[in-house]
Coordinates of C-alpha atoms in Angstrom, one line a residue:
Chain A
X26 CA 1.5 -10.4 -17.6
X27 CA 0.5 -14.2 -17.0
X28 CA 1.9 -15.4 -13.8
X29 CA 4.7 -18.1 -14.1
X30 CA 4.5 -21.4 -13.0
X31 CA 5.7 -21.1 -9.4
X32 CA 6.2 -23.0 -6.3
X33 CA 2.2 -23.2 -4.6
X34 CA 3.2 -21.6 -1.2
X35 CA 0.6 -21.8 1.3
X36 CA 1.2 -18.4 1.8
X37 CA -0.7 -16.5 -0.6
X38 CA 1.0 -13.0 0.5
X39 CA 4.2 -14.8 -0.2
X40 CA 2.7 -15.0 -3.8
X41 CA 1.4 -12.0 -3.9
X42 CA 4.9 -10.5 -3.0
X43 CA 7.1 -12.1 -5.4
X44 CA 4.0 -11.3 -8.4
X45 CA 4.3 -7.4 -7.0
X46 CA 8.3 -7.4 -7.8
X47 CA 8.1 -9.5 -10.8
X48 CA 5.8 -6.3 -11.7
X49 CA 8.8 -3.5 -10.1
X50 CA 10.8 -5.7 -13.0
X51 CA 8.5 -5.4 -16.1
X52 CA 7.8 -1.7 -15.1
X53 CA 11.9 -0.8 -14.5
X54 CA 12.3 -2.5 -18.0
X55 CA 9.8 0.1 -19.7
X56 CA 11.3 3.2 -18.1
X57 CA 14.8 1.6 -19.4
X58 CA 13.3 1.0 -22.7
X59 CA 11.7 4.3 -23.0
X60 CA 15.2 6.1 -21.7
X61 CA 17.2 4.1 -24.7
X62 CA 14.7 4.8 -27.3
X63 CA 14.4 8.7 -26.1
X64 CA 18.3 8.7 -26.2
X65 CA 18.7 7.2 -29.7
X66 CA 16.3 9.8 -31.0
X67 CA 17.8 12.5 -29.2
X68 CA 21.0 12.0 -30.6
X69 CA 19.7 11.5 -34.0
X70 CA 17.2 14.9 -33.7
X71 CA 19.8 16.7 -32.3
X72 CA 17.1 17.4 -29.8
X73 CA 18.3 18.6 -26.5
X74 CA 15.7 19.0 -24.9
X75 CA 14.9 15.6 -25.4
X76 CA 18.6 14.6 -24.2
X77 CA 18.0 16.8 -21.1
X78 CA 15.0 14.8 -20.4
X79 CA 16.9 11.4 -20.6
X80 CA 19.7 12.6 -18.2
X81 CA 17.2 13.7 -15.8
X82 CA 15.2 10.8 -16.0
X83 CA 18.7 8.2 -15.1
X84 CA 17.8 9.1 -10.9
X85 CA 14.5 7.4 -11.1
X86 CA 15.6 4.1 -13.1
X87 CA 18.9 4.1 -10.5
X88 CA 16.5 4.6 -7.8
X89 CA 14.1 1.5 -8.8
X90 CA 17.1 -0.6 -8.7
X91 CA 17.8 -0.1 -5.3
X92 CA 14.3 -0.5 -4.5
X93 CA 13.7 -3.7 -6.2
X94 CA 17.0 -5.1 -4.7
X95 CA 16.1 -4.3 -0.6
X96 CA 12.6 -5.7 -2.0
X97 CA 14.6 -8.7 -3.1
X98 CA 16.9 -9.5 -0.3
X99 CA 14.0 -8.8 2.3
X100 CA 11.9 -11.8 0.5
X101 CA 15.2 -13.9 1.0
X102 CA 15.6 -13.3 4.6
X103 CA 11.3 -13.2 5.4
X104 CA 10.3 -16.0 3.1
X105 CA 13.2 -18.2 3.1
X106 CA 12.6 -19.0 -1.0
X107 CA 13.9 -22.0 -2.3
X108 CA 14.0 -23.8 -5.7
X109 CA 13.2 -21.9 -8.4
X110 CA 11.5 -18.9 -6.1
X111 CA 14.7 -18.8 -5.2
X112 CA 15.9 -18.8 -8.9
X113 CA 13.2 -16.6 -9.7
X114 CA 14.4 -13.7 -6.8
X115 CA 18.2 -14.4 -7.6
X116 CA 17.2 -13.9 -11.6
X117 CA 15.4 -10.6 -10.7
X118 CA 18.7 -9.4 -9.0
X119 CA 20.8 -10.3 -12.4
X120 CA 18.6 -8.6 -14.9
X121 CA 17.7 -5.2 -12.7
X122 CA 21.7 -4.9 -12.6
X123 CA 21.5 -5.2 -16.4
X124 CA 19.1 -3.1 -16.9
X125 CA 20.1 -0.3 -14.8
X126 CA 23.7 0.0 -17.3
X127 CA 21.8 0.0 -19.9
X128 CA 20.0 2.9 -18.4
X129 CA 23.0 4.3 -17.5
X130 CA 24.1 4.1 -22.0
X131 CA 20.9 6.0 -22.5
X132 CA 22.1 8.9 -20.1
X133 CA 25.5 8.9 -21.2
X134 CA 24.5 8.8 -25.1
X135 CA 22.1 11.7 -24.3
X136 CA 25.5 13.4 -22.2
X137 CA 27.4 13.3 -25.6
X138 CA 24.4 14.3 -27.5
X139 CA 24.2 17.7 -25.6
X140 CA 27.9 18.5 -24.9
X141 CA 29.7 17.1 -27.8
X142 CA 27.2 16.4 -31.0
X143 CA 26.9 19.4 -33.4
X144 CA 25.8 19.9 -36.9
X145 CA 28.9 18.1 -38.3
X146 CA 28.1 14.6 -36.6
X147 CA 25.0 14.4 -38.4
X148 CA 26.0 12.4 -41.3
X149 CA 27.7 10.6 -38.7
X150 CA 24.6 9.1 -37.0
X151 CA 22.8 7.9 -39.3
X152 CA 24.0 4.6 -38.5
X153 CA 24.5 4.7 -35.4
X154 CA 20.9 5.6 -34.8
X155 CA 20.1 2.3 -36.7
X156 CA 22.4 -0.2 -34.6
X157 CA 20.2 1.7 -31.9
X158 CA 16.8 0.7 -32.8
X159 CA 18.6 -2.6 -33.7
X160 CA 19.1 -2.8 -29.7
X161 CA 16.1 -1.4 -28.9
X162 CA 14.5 -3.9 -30.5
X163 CA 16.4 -6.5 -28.7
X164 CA 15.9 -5.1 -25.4
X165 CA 12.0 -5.1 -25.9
X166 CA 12.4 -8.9 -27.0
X167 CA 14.1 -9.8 -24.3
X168 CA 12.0 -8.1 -21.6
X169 CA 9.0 -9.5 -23.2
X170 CA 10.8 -13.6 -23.2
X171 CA 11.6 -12.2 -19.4
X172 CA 8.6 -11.4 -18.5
X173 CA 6.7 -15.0 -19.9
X174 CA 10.5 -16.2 -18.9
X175 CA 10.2 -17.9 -22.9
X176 CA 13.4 -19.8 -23.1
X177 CA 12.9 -20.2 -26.8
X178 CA 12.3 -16.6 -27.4
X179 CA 15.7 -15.8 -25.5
X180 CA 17.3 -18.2 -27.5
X181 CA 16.5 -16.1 -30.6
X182 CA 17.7 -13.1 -29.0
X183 CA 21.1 -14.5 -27.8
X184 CA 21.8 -15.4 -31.3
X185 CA 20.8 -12.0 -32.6
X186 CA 23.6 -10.2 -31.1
X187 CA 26.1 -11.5 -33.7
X188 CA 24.0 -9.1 -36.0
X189 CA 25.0 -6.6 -33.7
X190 CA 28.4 -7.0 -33.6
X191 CA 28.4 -7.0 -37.3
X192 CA 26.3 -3.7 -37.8
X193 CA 28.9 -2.2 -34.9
X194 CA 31.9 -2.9 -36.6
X195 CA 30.7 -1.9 -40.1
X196 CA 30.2 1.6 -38.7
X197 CA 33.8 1.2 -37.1
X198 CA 34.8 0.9 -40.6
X199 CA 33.2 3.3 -42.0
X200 CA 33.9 6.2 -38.9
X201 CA 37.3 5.1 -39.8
X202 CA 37.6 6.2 -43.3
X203 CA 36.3 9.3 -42.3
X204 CA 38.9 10.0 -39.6
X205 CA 41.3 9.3 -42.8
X206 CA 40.2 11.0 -45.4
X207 CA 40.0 14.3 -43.4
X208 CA 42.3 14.1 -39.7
X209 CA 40.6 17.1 -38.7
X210 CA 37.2 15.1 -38.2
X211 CA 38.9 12.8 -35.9
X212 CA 37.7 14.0 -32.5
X213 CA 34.1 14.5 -33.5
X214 CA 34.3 10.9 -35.4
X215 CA 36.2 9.3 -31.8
X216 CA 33.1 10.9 -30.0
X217 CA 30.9 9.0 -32.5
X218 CA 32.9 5.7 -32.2
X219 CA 32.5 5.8 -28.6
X220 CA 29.0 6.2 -28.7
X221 CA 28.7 3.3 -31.2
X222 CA 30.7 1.1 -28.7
X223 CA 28.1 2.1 -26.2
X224 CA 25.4 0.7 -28.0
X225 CA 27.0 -2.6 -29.1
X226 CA 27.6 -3.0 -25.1
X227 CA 23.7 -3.2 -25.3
X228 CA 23.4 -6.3 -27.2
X229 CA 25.3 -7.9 -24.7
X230 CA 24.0 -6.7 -21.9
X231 CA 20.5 -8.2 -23.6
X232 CA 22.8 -11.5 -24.2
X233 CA 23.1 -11.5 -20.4
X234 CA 19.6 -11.3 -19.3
X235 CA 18.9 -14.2 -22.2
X236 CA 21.5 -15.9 -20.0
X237 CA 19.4 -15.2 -17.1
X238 CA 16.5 -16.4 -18.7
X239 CA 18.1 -19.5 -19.4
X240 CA 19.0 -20.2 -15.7
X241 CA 15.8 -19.5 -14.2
X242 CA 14.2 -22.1 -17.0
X243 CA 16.7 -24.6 -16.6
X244 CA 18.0 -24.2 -13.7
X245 CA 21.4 -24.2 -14.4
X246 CA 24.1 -21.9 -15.7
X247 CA 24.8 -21.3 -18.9
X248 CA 26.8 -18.2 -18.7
X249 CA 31.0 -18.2 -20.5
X250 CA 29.9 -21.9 -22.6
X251 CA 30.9 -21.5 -26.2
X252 CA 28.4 -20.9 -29.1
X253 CA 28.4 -24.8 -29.9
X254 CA 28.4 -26.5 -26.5
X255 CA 25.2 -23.6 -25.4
X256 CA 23.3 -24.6 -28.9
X257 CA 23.8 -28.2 -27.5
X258 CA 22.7 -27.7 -24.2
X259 CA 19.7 -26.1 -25.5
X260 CA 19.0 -27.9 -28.0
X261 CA 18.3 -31.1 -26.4
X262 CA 14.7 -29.6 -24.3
X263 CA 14.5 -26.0 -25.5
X264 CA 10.9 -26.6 -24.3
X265 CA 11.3 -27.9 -20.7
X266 CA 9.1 -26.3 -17.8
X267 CA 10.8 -24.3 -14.4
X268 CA 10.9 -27.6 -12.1
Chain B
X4 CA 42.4 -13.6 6.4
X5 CA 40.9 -12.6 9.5
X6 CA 37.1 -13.7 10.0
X7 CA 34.3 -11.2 10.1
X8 CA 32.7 -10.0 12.8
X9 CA 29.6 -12.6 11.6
X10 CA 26.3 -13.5 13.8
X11 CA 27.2 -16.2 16.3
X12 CA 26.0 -19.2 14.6
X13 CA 24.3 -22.1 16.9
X14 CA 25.4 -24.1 13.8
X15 CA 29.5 -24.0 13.0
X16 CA 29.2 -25.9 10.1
X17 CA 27.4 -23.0 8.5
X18 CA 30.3 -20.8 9.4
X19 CA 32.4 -22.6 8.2
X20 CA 30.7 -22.9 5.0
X21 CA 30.3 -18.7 4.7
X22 CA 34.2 -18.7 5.9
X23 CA 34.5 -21.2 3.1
X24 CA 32.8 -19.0 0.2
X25 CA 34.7 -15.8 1.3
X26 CA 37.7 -18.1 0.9
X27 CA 37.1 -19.0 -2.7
X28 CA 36.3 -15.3 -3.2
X29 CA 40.0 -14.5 -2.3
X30 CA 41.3 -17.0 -4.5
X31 CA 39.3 -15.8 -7.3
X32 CA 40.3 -12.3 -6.8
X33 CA 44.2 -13.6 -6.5
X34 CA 43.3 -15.3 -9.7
X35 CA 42.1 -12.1 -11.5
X36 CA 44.6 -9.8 -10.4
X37 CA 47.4 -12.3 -11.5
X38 CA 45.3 -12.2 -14.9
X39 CA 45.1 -8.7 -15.8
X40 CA 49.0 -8.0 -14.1
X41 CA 50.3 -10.7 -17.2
X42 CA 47.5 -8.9 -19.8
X43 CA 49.6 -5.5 -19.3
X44 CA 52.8 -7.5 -19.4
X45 CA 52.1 -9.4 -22.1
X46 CA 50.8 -6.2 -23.7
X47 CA 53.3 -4.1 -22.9
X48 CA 56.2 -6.6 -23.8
X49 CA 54.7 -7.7 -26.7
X50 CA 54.8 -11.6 -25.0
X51 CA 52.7 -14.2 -27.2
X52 CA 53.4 -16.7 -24.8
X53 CA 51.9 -14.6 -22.0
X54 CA 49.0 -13.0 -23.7
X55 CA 48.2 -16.9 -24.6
X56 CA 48.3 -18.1 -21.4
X57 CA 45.7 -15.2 -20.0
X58 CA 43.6 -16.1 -23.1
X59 CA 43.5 -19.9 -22.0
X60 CA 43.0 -18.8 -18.1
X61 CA 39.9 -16.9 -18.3
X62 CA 37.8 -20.0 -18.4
X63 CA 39.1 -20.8 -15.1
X64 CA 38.0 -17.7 -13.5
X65 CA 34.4 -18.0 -15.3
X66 CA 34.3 -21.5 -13.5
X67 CA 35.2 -20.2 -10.0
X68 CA 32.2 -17.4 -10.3
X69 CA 29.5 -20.2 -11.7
X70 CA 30.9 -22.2 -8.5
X71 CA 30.9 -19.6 -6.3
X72 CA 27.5 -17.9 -7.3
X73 CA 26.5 -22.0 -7.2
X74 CA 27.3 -21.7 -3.3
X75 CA 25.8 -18.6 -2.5
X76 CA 22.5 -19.9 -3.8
X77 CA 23.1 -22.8 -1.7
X78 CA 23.9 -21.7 1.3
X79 CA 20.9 -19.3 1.0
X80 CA 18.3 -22.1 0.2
X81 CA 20.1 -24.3 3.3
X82 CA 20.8 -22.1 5.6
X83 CA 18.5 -19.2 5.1
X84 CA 20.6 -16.1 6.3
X85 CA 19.2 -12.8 7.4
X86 CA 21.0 -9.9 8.2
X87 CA 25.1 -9.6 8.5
X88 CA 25.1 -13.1 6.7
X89 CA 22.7 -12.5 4.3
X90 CA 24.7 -9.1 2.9
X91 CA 27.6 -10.7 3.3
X92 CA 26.5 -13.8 0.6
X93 CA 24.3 -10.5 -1.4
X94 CA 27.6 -8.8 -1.3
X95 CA 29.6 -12.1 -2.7
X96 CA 27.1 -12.4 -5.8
X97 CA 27.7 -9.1 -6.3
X98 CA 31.8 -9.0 -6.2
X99 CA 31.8 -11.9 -7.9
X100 CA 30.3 -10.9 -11.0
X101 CA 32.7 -7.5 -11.0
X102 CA 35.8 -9.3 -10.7
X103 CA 34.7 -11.7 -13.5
X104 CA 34.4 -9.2 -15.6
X105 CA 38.1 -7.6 -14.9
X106 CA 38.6 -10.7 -15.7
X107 CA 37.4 -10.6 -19.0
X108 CA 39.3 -7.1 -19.7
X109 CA 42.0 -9.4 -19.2
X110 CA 41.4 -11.7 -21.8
X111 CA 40.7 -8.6 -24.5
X112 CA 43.4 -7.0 -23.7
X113 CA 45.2 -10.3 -24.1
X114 CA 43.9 -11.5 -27.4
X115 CA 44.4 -7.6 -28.5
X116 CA 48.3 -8.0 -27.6
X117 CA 48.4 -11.1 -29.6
X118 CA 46.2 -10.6 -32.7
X119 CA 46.6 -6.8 -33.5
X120 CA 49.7 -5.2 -31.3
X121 CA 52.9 -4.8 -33.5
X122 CA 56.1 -3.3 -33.1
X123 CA 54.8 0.4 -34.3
X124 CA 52.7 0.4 -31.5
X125 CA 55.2 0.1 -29.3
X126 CA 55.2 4.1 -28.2
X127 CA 51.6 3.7 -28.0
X128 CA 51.7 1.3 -25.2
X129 CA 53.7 2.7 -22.7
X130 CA 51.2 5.1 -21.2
X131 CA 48.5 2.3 -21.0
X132 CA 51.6 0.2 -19.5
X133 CA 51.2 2.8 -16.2
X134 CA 47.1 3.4 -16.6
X135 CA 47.3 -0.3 -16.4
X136 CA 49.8 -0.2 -12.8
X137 CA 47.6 2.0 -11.9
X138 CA 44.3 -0.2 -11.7
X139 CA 46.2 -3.4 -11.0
X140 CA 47.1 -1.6 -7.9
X141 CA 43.6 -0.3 -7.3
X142 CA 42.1 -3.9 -7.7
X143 CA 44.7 -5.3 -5.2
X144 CA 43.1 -2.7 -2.9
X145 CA 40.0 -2.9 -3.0
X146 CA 40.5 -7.1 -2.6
X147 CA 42.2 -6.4 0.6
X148 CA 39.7 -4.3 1.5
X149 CA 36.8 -6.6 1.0
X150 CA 39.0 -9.3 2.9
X151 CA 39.0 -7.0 5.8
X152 CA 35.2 -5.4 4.8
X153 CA 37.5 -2.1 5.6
X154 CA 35.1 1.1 4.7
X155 CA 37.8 3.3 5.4
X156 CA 40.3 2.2 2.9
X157 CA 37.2 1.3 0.4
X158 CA 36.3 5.2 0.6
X159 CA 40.0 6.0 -0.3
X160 CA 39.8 3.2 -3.5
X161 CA 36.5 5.0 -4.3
X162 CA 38.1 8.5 -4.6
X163 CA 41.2 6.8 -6.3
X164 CA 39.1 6.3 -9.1
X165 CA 39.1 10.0 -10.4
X166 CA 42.6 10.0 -10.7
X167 CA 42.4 6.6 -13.2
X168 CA 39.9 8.5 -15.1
X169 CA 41.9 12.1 -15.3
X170 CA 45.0 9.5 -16.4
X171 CA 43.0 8.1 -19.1
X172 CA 42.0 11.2 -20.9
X173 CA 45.4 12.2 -21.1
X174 CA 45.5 9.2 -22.9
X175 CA 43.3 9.8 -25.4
X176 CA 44.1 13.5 -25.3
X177 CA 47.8 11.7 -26.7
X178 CA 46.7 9.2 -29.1
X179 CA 44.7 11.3 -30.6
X180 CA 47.9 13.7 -32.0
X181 CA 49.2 11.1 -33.2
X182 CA 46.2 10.3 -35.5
X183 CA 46.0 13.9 -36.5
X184 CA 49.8 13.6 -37.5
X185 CA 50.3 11.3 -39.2
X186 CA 46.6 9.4 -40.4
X187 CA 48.1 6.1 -41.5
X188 CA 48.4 5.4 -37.8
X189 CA 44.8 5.6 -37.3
X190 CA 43.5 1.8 -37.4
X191 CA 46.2 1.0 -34.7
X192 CA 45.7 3.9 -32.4
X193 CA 42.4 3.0 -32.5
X194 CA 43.3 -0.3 -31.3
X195 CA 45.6 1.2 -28.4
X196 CA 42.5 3.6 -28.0
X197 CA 39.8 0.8 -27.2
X198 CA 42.3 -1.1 -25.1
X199 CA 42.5 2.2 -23.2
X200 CA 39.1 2.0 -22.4
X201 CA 38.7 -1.2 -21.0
X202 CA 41.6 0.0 -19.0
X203 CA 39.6 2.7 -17.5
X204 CA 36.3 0.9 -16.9
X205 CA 38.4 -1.2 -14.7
X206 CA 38.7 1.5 -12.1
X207 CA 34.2 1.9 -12.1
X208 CA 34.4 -2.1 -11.4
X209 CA 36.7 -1.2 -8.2
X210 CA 34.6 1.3 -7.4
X211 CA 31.5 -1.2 -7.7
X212 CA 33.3 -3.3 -5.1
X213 CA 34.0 -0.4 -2.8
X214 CA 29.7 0.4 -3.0
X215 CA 29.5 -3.2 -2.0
X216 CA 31.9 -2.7 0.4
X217 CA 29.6 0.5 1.9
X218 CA 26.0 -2.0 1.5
X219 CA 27.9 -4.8 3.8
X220 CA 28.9 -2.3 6.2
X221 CA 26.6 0.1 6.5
X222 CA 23.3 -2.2 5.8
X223 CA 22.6 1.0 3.1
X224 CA 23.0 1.0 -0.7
X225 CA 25.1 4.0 -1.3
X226 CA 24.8 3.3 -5.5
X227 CA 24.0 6.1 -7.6
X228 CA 24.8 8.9 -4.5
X229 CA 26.2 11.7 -5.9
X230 CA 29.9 12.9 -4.7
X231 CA 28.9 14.8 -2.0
X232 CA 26.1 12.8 -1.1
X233 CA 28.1 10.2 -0.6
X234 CA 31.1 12.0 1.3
X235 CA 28.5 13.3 3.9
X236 CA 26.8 10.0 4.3
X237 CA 30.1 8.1 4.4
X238 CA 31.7 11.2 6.8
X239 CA 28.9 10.9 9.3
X240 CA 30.0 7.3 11.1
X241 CA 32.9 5.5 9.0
X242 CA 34.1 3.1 11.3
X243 CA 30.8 1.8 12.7
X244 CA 30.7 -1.9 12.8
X245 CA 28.7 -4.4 10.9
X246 CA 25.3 -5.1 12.8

């Protein structure tokens, strides 16, 4: 991971502090990414053994949270950051909070899997399982732009979400016709549906540490602008360095 | 509002700047809870007018959040907290972000009631009507609450929350006869259904606040605890004072 361009503190452990969570970050977003993609192919495999492992597995992402948090806060009241250390520590708060509900998906997907999902869903998934790796995907993009904090990168991924939304409400569709065409399917197909609805949540989760991204970059907040005034905003230095 | 039991500042200007912040987190949560009480009005009275008027007010309560998060950072890079006024701005970010997004379950709901909600679902709506009383009142609770930073009426919002949730799958439990009677009704049951859920998740958001409610009190993060974990923890010493 190449080291971002922060403030030059004259203290070197203050360096060495903020690198070691930035680290805690990059290593929480694996473990998440790993949970998500075991969950998606749990539910897919029927495996539940697999599923039992994601579930398990939810106590040590929640638990890194918390740790990077105190880890967080204790910089703040020993090392007094300010410009965009400061950015950088408040950032780190934003997307671990992200990260740990999209955790939190991957051990309630992996929940349904094992209680609810039975041979009948299986026709069911099929798409689901590909609006999964469709988020998977973005989640490792966006951990990656995180980590070299590429604004130009996150820019791609915020936009990728409407591909999301699309793929999510085609299978909305589709689960639909099924809950017509045969009534009795409906409460296996309503499990599906909110399992799809789970996963779309992801792509916006992903929107919101692009968001992040943005604000540590630019230093400025670019969260609830509409699709037109944010391309503007961007638009006009995509390329511009953390002051 | 009665001011919190804060470090003595050699500096008043700083308290009054925290005292300010807290302030504007009042109005903001005044501003939410007006918003989602008019969503379930305008939902359950099928009022244009209304719904429209949430719909237009949400960018107001994204605008106080970017403010307020705006001053935290501030006041962090200015005044450099530690301890009791360090949580307290931590806990600020925190609630801030939750109550936005009630807010935004506002809007949905909102722009649901206006672009979907017809007359047939009329029958649908009356049980969301009272699941949505039902968090309004829990929201309202838990602001008071965080006014006061009262861990003993935060620990009874916490527990409240099951009863939302037992409330909500009777819900489902509901809608879904009606889809199995008569199929036709699917697409806008589903509708009711979704708007159900956002319902719900507005109870976890109170409960967030209540956990950040715990963390300013206690100095502990009491996320992720299980039940009984937490019941013990909490049992042990609830009316300490902030340190």
């Amino acid at each position: 991971m190449e080291s971002l361009n922060l403030n030059k503190h004259i203290s070197g452990q203050f360096n060495a502090e903020l690198e070691n969570i930035r680290t805690q970050v990059m290593t929480m977003g694996g473990m998440v990414e790993q949970q998500l993609s075991d969950a998606i192919l749990a539910m897919h495999n029927m495996d539940a053994v697999l599923a039992q492992q994601v579930i398990d597995g939810d106590h040590k992402v929640n638990m890194m949270e918390v740790a990077i948090d105190e880890a967080c806060v204790r910089i703040i009241a020993k090392r007094q950051p300010t410009a965009v250390d400061l950015r950088l520590v408040m950032a780190i708060i934003k997307t671990i909070s992200e990260l740990e509900r999209i955790g939190d998906v991957a051990e309630k997907i992996s929940r349904t899997a094992l209680e609810k999902f039975t041979v009948q869903h299986q026709p069911l998934l099929v798409n689901l399982e590909s609006l999964g790796r469709h988020t998977i995907e973005m989640l490792h993009d966006v951990l990656d732009a995180f980590a070299r904090m590429d604004i130009n990168a996150a820019i791609d991924i915020y936009r990728e979400d409407k591909k999301v939304d699309q793929e999510y409400e085609g299978i909305v569709r589709q689960l639909m016709t099924y809950m017509m065409e045969d009534p009795r399917t409906i409460p296996s197909v309503l499990t599906a549906l909110f399992c799809a609805r789970a996963i779309e949540r992801i792509g916006d989760r992903c929107q919101n540490i692009c968001e992040i991204i943005f604000y540590f970059v630019k230093g400025q907040d670019f969260r609830h602008l509409g699709g037109d005034q944010l391309d503007k905003l961007l638009a006009v230095d995509s390329s511009v360095k953390p002051e």
